[in-house]
Short mmCIF file of C-alpha atoms and ligand atoms in Angstrom, two decimals:
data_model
loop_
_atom_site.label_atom_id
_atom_site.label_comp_id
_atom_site.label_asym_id
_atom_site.label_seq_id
_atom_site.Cartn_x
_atom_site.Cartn_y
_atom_site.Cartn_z
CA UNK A 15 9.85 -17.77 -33.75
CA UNK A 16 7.74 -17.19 -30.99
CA UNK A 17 6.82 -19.64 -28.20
CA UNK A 18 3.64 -19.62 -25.85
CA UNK A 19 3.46 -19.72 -21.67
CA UNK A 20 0.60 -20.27 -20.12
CA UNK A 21 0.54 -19.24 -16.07
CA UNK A 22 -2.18 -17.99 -13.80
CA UNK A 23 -2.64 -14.58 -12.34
CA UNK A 24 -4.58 -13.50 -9.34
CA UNK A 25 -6.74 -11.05 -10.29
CA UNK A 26 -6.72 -9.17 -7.15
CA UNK A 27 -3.38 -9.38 -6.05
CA UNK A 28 -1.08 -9.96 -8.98
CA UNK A 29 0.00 -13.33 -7.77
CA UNK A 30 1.49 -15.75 -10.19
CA UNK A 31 1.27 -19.43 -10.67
CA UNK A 32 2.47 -22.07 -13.32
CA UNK A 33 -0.87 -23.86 -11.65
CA UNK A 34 -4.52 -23.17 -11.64
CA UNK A 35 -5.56 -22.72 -7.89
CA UNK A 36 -9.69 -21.98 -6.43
CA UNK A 37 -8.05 -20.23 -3.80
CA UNK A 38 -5.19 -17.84 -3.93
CA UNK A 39 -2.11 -18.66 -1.90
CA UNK A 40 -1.01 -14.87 -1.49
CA UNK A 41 -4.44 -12.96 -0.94
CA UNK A 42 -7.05 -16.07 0.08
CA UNK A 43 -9.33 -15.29 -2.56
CA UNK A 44 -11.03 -17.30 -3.89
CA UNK A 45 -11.89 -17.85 -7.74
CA UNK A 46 -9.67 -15.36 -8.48
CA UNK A 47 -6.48 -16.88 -10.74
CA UNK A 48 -7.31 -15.89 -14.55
CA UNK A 49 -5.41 -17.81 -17.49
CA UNK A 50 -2.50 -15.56 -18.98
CA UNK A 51 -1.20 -16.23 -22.12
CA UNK A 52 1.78 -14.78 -22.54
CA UNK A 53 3.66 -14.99 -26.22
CA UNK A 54 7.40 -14.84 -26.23
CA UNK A 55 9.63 -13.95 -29.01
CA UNK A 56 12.96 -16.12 -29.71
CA UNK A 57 15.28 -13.37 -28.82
CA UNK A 58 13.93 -12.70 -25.40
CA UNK A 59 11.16 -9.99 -25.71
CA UNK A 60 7.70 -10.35 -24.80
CA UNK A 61 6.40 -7.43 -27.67
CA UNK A 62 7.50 -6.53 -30.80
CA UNK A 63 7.28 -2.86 -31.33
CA UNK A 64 6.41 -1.68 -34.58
CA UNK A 65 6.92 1.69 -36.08
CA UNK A 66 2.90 2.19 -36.32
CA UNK A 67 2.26 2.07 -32.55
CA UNK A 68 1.54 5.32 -31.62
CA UNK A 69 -0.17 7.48 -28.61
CA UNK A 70 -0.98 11.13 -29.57
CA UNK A 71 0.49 13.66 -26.90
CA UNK A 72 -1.11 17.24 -26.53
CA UNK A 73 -0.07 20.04 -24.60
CA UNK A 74 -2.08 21.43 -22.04
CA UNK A 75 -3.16 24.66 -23.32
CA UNK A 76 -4.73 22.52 -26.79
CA UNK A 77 -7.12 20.24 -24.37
CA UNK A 78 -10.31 21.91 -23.98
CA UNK A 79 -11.72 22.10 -20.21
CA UNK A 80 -15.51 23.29 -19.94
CA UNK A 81 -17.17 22.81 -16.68
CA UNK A 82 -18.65 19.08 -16.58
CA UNK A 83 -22.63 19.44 -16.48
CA UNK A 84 -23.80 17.83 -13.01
CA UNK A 85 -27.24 15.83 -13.19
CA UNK A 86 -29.23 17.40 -10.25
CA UNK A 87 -32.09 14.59 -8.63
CA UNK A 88 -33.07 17.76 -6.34
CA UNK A 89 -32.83 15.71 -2.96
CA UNK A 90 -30.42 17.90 -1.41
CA UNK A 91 -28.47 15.63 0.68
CA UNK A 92 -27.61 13.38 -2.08
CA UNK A 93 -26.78 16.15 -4.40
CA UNK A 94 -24.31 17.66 -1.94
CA UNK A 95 -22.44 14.34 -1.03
CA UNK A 96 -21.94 13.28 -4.51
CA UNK A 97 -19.96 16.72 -4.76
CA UNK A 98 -23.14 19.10 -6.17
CA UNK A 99 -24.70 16.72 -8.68
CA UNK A 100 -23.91 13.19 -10.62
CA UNK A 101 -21.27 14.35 -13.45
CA UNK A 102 -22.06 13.29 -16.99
CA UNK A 103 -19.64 10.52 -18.23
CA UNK A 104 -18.28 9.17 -14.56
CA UNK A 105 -18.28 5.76 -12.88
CA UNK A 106 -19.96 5.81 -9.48
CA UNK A 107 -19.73 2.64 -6.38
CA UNK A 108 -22.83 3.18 -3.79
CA UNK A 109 -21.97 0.14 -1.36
CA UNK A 110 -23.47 -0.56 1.96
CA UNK A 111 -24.67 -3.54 4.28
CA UNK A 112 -27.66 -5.53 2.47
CA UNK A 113 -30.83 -4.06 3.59
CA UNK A 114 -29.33 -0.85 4.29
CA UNK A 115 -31.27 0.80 1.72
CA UNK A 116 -28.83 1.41 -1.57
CA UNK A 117 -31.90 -0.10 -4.04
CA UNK A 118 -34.45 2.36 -1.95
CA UNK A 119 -32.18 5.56 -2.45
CA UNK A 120 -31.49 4.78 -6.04
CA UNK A 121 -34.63 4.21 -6.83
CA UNK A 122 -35.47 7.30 -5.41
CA UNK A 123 -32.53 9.37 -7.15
CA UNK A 124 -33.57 7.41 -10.51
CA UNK A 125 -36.99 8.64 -10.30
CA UNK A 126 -36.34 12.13 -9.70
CA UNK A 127 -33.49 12.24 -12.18
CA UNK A 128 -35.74 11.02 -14.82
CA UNK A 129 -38.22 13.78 -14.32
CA UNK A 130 -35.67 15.40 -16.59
CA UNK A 131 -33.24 12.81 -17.79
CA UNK A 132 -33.62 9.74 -19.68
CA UNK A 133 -32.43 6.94 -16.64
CA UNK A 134 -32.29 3.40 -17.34
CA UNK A 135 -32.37 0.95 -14.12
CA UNK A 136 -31.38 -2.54 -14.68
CA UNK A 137 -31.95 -4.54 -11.90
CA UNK A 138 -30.36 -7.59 -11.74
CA UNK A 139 -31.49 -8.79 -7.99
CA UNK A 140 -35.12 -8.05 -8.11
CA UNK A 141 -37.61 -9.07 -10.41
CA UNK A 142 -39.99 -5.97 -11.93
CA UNK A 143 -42.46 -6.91 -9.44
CA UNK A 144 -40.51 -6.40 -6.53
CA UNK A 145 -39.64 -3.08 -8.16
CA UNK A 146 -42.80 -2.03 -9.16
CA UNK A 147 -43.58 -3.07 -5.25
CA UNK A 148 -41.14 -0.77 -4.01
CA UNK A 149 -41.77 2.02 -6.51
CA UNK A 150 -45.53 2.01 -5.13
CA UNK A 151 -44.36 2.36 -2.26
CA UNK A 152 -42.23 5.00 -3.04
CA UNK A 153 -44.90 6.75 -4.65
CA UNK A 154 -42.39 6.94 -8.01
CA UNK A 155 -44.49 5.22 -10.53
CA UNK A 156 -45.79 7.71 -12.98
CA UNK A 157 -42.95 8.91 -15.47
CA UNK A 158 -40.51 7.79 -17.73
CA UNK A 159 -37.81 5.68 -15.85
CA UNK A 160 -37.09 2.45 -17.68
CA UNK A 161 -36.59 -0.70 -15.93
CA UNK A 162 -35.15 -4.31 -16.72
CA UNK A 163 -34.12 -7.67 -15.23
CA UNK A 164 -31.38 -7.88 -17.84
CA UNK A 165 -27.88 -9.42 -15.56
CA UNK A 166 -26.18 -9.79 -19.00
CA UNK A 167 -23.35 -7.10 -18.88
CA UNK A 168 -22.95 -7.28 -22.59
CA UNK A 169 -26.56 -6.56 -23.40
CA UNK A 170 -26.85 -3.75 -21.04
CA UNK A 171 -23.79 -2.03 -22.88
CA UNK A 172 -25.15 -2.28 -26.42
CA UNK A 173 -28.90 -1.41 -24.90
CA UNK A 174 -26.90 1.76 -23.30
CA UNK A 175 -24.48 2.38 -26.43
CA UNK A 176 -27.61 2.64 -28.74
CA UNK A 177 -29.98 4.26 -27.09
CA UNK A 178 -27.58 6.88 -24.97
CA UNK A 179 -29.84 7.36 -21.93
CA UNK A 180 -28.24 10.26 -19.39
CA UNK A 181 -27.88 7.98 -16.29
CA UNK A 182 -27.65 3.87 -15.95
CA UNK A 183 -28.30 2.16 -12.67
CA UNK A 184 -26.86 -1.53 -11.96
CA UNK A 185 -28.44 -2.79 -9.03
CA UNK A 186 -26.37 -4.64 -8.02
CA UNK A 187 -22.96 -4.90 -9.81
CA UNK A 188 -22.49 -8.16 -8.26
CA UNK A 189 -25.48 -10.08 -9.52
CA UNK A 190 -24.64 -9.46 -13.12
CA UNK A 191 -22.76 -11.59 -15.58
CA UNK A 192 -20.85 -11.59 -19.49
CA UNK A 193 -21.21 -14.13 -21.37
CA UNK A 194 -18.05 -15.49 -24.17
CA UNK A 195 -15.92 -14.07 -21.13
CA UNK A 196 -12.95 -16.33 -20.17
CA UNK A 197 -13.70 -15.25 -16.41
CA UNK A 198 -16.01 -17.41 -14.35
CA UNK A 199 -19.58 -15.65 -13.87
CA UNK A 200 -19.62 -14.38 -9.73
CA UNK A 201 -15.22 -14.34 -9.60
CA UNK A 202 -13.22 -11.48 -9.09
CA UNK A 203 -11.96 -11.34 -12.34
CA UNK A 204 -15.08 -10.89 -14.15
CA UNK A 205 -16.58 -7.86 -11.41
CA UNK A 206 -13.08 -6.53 -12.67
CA UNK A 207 -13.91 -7.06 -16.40
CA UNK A 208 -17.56 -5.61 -16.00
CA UNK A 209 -16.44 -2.52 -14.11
CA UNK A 210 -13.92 -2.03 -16.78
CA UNK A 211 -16.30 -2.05 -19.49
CA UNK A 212 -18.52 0.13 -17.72
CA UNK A 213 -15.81 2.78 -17.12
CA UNK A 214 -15.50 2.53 -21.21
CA UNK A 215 -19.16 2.89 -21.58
CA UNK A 216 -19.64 6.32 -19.30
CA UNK A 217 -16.48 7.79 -21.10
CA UNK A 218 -16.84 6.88 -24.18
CA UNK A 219 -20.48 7.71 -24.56
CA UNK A 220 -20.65 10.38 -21.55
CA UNK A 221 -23.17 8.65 -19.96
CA UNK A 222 -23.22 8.44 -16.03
CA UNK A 223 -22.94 4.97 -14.56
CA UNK A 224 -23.98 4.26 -11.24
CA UNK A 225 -23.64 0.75 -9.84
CA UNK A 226 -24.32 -1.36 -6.46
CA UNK A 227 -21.82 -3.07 -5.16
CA UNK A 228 -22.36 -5.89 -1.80
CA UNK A 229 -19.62 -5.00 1.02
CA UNK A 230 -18.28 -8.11 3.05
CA UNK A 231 -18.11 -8.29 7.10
CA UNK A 232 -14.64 -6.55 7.33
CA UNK A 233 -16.68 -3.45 5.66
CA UNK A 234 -14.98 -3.43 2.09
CA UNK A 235 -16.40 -4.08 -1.27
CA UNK A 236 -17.06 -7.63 -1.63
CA UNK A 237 -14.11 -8.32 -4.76
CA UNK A 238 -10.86 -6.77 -5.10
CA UNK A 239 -10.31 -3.38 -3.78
CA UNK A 240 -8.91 -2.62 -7.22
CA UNK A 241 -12.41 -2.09 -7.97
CA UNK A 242 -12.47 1.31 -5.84
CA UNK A 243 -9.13 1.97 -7.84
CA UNK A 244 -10.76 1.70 -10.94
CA UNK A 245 -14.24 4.01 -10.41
CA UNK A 246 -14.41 7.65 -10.14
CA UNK A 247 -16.13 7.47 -6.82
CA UNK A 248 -17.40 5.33 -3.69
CA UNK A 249 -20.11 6.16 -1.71
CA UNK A 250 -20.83 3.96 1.58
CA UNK A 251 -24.54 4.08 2.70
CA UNK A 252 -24.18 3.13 6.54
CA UNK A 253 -26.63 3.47 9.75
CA UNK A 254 -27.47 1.69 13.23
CA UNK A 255 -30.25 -0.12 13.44
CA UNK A 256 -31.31 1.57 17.11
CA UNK A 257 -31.41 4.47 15.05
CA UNK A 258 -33.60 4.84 11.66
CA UNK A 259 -30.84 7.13 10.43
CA UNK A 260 -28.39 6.68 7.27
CA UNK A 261 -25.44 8.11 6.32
CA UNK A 262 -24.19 8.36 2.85
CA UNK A 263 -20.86 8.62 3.73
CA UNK A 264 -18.41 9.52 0.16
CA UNK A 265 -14.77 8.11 0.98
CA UNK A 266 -13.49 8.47 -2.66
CA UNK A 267 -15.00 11.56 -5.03
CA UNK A 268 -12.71 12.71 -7.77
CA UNK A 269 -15.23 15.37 -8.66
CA UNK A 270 -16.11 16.32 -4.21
CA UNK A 271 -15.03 16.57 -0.94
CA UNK A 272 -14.17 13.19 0.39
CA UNK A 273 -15.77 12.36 4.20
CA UNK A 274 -18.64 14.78 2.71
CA UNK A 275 -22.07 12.99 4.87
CA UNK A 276 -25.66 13.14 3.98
CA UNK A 277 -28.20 12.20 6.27
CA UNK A 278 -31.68 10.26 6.24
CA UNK A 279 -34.37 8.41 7.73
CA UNK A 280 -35.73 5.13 6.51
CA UNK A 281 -39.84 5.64 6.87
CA UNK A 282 -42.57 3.94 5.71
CA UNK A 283 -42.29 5.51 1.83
CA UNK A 284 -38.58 5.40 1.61
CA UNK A 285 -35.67 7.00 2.62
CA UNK A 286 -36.61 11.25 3.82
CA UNK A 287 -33.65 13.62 4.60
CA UNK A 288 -32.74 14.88 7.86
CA UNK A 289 -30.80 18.12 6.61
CA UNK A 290 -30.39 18.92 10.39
CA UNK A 291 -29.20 16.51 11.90
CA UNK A 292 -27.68 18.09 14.25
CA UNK A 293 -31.32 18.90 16.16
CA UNK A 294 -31.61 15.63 15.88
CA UNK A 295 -28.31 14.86 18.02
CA UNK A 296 -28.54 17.05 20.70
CA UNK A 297 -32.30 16.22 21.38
CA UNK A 298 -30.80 12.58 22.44
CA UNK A 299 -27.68 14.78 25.08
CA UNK A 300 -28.37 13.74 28.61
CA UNK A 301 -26.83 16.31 30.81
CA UNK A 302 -25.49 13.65 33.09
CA UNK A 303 -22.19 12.88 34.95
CA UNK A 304 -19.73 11.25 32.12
CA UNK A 305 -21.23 13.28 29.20
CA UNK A 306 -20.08 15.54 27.35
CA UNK A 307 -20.54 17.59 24.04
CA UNK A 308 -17.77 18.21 20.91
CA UNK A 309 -18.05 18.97 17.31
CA UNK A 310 -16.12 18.21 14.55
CA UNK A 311 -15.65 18.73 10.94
CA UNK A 312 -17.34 15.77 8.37
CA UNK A 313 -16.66 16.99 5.02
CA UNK A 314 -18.19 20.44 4.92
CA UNK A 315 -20.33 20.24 7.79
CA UNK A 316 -19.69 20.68 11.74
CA UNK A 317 -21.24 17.32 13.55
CA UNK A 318 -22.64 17.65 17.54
CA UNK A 319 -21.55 14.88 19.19
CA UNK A 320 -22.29 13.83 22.97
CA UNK A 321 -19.18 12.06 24.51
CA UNK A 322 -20.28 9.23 26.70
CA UNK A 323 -17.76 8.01 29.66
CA UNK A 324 -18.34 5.73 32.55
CA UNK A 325 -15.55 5.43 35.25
CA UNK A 326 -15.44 2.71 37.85
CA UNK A 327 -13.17 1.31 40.49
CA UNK A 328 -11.49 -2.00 38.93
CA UNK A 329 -11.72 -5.30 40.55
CA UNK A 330 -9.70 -7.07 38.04
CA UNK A 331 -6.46 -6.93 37.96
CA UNK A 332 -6.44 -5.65 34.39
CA UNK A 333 -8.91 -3.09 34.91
CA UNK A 334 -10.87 -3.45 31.62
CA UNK A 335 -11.33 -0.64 28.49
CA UNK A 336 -14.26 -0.89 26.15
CA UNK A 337 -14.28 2.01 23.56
CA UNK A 338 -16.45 2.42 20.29
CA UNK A 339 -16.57 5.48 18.05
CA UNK A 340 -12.93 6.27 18.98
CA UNK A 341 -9.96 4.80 18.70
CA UNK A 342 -9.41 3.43 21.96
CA UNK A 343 -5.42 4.18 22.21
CA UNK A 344 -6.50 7.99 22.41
CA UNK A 345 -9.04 7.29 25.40
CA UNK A 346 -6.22 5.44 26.88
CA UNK A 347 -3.39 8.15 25.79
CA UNK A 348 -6.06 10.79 27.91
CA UNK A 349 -6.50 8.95 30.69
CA UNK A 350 -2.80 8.13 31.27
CA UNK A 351 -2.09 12.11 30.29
CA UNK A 352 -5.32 12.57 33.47
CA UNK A 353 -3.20 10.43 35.58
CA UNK A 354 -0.16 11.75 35.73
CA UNK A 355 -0.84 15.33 35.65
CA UNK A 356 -4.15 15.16 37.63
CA UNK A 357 -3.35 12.44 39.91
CA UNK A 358 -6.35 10.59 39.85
CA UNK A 359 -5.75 6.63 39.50
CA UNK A 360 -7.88 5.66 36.44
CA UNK A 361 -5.19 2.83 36.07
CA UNK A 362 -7.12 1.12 38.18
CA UNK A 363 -10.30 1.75 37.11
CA UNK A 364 -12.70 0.27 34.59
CA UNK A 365 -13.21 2.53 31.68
CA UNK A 366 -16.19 2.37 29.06
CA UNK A 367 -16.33 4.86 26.58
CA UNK A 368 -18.83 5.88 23.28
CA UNK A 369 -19.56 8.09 20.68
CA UNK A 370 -23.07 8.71 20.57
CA UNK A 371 -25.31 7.76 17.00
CA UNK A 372 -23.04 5.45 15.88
CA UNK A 373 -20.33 8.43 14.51
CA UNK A 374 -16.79 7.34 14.31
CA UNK A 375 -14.01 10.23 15.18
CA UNK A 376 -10.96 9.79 14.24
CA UNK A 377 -8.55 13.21 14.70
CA UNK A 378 -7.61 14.64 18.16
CA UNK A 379 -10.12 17.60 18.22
CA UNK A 380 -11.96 16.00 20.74
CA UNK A 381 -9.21 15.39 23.08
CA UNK A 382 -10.82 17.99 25.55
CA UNK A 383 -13.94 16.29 25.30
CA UNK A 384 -12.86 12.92 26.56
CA UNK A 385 -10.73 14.54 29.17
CA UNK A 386 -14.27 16.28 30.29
CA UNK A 387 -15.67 13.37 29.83
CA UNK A 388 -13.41 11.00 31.78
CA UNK A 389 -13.24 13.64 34.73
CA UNK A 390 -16.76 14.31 34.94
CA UNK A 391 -17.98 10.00 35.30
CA UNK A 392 -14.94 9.93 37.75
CA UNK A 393 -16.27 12.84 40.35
CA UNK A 394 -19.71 12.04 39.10
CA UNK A 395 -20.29 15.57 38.79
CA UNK A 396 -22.08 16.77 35.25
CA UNK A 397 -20.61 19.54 33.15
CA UNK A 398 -21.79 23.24 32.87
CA UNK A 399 -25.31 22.44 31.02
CA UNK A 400 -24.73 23.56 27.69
CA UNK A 401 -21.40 23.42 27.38
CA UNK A 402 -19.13 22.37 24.77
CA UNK A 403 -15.10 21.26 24.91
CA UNK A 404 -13.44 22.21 21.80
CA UNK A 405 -9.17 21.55 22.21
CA UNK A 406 -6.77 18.90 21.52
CA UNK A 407 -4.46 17.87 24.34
CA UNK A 408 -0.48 17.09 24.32
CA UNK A 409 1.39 14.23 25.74
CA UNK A 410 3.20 16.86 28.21
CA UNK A 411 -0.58 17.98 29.31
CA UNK A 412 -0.87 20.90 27.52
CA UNK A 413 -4.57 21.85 25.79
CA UNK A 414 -3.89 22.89 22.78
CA UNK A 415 -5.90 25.07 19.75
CA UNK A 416 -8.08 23.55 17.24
CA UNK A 417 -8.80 24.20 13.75
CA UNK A 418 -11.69 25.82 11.97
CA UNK A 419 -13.22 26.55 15.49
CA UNK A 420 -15.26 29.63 14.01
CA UNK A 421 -17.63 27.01 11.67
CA UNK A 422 -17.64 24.72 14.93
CA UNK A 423 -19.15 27.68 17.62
CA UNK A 424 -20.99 28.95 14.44
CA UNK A 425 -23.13 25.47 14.52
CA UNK A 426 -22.99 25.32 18.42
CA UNK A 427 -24.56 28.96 18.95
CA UNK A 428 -27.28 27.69 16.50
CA UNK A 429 -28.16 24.79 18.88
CA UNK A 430 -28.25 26.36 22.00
CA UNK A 431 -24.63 26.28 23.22
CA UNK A 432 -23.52 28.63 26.01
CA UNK A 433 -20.28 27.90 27.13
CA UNK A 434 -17.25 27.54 25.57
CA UNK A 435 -14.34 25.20 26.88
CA UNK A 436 -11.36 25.87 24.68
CA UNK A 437 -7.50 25.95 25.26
CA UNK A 438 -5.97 29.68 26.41
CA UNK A 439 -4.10 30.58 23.36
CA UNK A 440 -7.21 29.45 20.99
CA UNK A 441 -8.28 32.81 18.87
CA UNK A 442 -11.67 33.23 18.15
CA UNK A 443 -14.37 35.58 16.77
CA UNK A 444 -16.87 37.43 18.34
CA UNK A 445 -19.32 34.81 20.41
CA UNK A 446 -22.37 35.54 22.99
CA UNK A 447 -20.93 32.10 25.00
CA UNK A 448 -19.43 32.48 27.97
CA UNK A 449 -15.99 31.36 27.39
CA UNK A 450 -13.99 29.54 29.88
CA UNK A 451 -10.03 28.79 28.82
CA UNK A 452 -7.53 26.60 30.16
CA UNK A 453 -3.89 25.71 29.83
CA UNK A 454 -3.60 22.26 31.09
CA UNK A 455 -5.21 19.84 31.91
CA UNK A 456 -4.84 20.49 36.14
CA UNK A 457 -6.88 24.04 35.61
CA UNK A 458 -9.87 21.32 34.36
CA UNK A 459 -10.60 20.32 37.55
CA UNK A 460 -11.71 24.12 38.84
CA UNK A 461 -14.85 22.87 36.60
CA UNK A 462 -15.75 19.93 39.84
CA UNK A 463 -16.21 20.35 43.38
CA UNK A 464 -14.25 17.16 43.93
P1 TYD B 585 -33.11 -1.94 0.30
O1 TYD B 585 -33.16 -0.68 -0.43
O2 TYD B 585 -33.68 -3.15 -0.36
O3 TYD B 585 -31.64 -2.29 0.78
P2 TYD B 585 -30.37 -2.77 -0.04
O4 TYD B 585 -30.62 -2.52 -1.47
O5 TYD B 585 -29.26 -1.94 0.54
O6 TYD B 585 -30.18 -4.20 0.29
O7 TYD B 585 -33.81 -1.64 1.69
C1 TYD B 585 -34.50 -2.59 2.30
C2 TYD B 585 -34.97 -2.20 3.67
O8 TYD B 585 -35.57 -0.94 3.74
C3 TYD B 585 -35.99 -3.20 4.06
O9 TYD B 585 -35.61 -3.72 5.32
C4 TYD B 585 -37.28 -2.45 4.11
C5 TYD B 585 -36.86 -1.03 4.30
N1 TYD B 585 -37.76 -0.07 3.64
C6 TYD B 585 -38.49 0.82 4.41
O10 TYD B 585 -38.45 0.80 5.63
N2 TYD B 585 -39.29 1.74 3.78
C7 TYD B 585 -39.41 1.79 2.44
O11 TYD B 585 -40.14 2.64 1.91
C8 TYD B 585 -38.64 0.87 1.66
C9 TYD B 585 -38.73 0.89 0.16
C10 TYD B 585 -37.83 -0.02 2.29
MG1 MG B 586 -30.75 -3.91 -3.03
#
C-alpha cells in the first residue's frame, strides 16, 4: 500500500512546508513554494526499485571527444569573451541592468550570425515593430534572421525542435511563460522549469540557446541563483552612464576564461567596439597630485587604470573614508601600513579614494598604486609623469613582486609608459623604462620633496 503527502518546497532554497506560503520564510522569496507530491510505500521507502532501472556507464576511452564547432558573429569582442565563439548545443545567461543594451547587442550578434546560420529571435518584451525599429536602426534588416513575439515556452521548443535552427535568442527569459505547467507564470519555479527545458532543447538537439535574463538591485539574476547553476555560462553586460562604455563582463564560461571583458560604445546605430580600450583610459589620466597609474590582469587582457586619492586634514572626530572600485579595507590596510612605517598621520585625515571608469579591482596588485596614490594627495606633489606602480605591499611594510608583470609593462610600453615603480626583488625582461625599485614602503618617499 502506498500513501500520499503533500508539502511545499521552495524552489530556490529547498525550504519545506506542510503549508502553502506567497513568501518564503527561509529565503524571502516570494512565489516561490511549488506543490510536492511525494508517494510513500507501507514499509517506509519513498521508491521502489525495480530490476529494469538502469543508467549505461562507459569508460572514458569509448566516449568520443571532437572539438565543439564555435558559431563565429565576427564582432571580435564578443567572440573573444564568450571564449572564441558561441558553442553548438550550450545554454548561455547575458544579464545586465534594463536599458543597458543586452536586446541591442543580441540583435546585433543575431544578425551577423545569421549571415551564415539559421538564428531564430523570439522576443517576448517587444513587439516586431519595436524590433524592426531597432533593427533599422541597426542597419540589420536585409537577411534571413527570423523573428517572433511568441512568450509561450512550449511553442518556442517544438518551433525550435522541428525546424533545428543553429542559434535561438529569448529576449528576455523572464517575460516568457508555459502553459499546463503547475508553476505560476512570472515565479521562480517556472524561470527554473523553462531554463530546464531549454538546457534539454540545446543538448538534445545541439542547438545554441541564448537567453536574457533581468538582474535585481543587489546585481544578481532576478530568480534563484540556481539558475546560473543550471546554464553553461553568464555573461553580465555592465557600464556607467558618465561613460558611453560597456563591458561584457563573463563571470561563469564552462567553455572560456572567466573575468574575460569586452568592450563597447553605445552610439547612435548600436553598440561599436572599443578593442583598445586602453587608449581610451589613459586619454582621461590627469597627471595631478593624488593620481596615479596601475594595471592589472581582466581575463586575458592587461587593464590601465588611473588611481584617484584625495587626502585631507579631518575635522571630525571619525575622520571619514569613502572608497569605490576597491575594497575599502585594503585602502584602509595601506594607509595604516603608511602610518606606521612612514609616520605620516592619515588617521586623522579624511580619505576619498576611486578607481577611474567605473573598474572594480579586487587582488592586491595595486597595493603600490594606492600607497603612491595616498602619498602623493598627502604632499600634494604629482608622480613622475608617466609612471606606473606595479607591487603588492605586506602588513610588515615590505613591497613585494607581482605576477605576470611582463604582459603588464608589455601593454604599458605600448601606451607611452616610462617609468617603472616595482618592488627590488621583482624580475623582469628587457624594458626601455626607466626603472626605479624599492624595498619598503619608507624608500617611497625619495619620490616627494616633502
Ligand atoms: P536595450 O538594448 O533595449 O537595453 P536592454 O535590452 O538591456 O534593456 O538598450 C536600450 C538603450 O540603448 C536605450 O536607452 C537606447 C540606447 N540605444 C542607443 O543609444 N543606440 C542604438 O542604436 C540603440 C539600438 C539603442
Ligand atoms: Mg531588452
Amino acid at each position: 500500500m502506498s500513501k500520499t503527502k503533500t508539502s511545499f518546497k521552495c524552489s530556490n532554497c529547498s525550504y519545506i512546508t506542510i503549508k502553502w506560503l506567497g513568501c518564503c520564510p527561509e529565503c524571502k522569496e516570494w512565489n516561490s513554494l511549488v506543490e510536492n507530491i511525494i508517494s510513500q510505500h507501507s514499509s517506509g521507502s519513498t521508491k521502489i526499485y525495480s530490476p529494469n532501472d538502469s543508467a549505461p556507464l562507459m569508460s572514458l576511452s569509448s566516449i568520443d571527444t571532437h572539438e565543439q564547432p564555435r558559431i563565429l558573429s565576427h564582432i571580435g569582442e564578443w567572440d573573444r569573451v564568450v571564449g572564441g565563439g558561441l558553442v553548438s548545443g550550450s545554454l548561455i545567461v547575458i544579464t545586465g541592468d534594463p536599458g543597458i543594451g543586452k536586446s541591442t547587442l543580441l540583435l546585433q550578434v543575431a544578425y551577423e550570425i545569421a549571415k551564415t546560420k539559421r538564428v531564430f529571435y523570439f522576443s517576448t518584451e517587444e513587439s516586431l515593430q519595436q524590433l524592426k525599429g531597432r533593427a533599422l536602426r541597426l542597419k540589420a534588416t536585409d537577411n534571413n534572421l527570423l523573428f517572433s513575439d511568441t512568450a509561450e515556452l512550449t511553442s518556442i521548443i517544438s518551433t525550435a525542435q522541428r525546424e533545428k535552427p543553429d542559434l535561438v535568442i529569448i529576449d528576455s527569459i523572464q517575460n516568457c511563460y508555459i502553459n499546463d505547467s503547475n508553476t505560476l507564470p512570472g515565479s521562480v519555479g517556472q524561470l527554473r522549469e523553462a531554463a530546464f527545458q531549454l538546457m534539454r532543447l540545446s543538448k538534445e538537439n545541439n542547438i545554441t540557446v541564448v537567453i536574457t535574463g533581468h538582474i535585481t538591485k543587489e546585481g544578481i539574476i532576478a530568480g534563484p541563483k540556481t539558475l546560473e547553476h543550471m546554464v553553461d555560462a553568464v555573461f553580465y553586460l555592465q557600464g556607467e552612464d558618465r561613460w558611453q562604455t560597456r563591458m561584457l563582463r563573463a563571470v561563469k564560461n564552462r567553455f572560456g576564461a572567466i573575468n574575460e571583458l569586452g568592450f563597447f560604445n553605445m552610439e547612435q546605430n548600436g553598440l561599436q567596439e572599443v578593442p583598445n580600450i586602453n587608449a581610451h583610459l589613459i586619454s582621461e589620466i590627469s597627471h595631478a597630485p593624488g593620481s596615479s597609474l596601475v594595471s592589472i590582469m581582466e581575463g586575458s587582457r592587461p587593464i590601465l587604470l588611473e588611481l584617484q586619492a584625495l587626502t585631507n586634514a579631518s575635522k571630525l572626530t571619525m575622520p571619514q573614508r569613502v572608497v569605490s572600485g576597491l575594497d575599502h579595507k585594503q585602502v584602509i590596510l595601506i594607509a595604516a601600513i603608511l602610518e606606521k612605517y612612514v609616520k605620516i598621520k592619515l588617521s586623522m585625515h579624511d580619505i576619498f579614494f576611486k578607481v577611474s571608469g567605473g573598474f572594480k579591482i579586487k587582488g592586491s596588485e595595486s597595493d603600490l598604486g594606492t600607497a603612491f596614490a595616498l602619498l602623493s594627495s598627502y604632499f600634494q606633489e604629482p608622480l613622475p609623469e608617466k609612471s606606473i606602480a606595479l607591487g603588492e605591499i605586506s602588513l610588515t611594510g615590505q613591497i613585494k613582486p607581482i605576477n605576470n608583470i611582463g604582459h603588464l609593462i608589455k601593454e604599458a610600453e605600448k601606451f607611452g609608459i616610462t617609468t617603472l615603480l616595482i618592488a627590488k626583488n621583482q624580475t623582469i625582461e628587457k624594458t626601455s623604462c626607466v626603472i626605479k625599485r624599492f624595498s619598503n614602503v619608507y624608500e617611497l618617499l625619495s619620490l616627494f620633496g616633502q
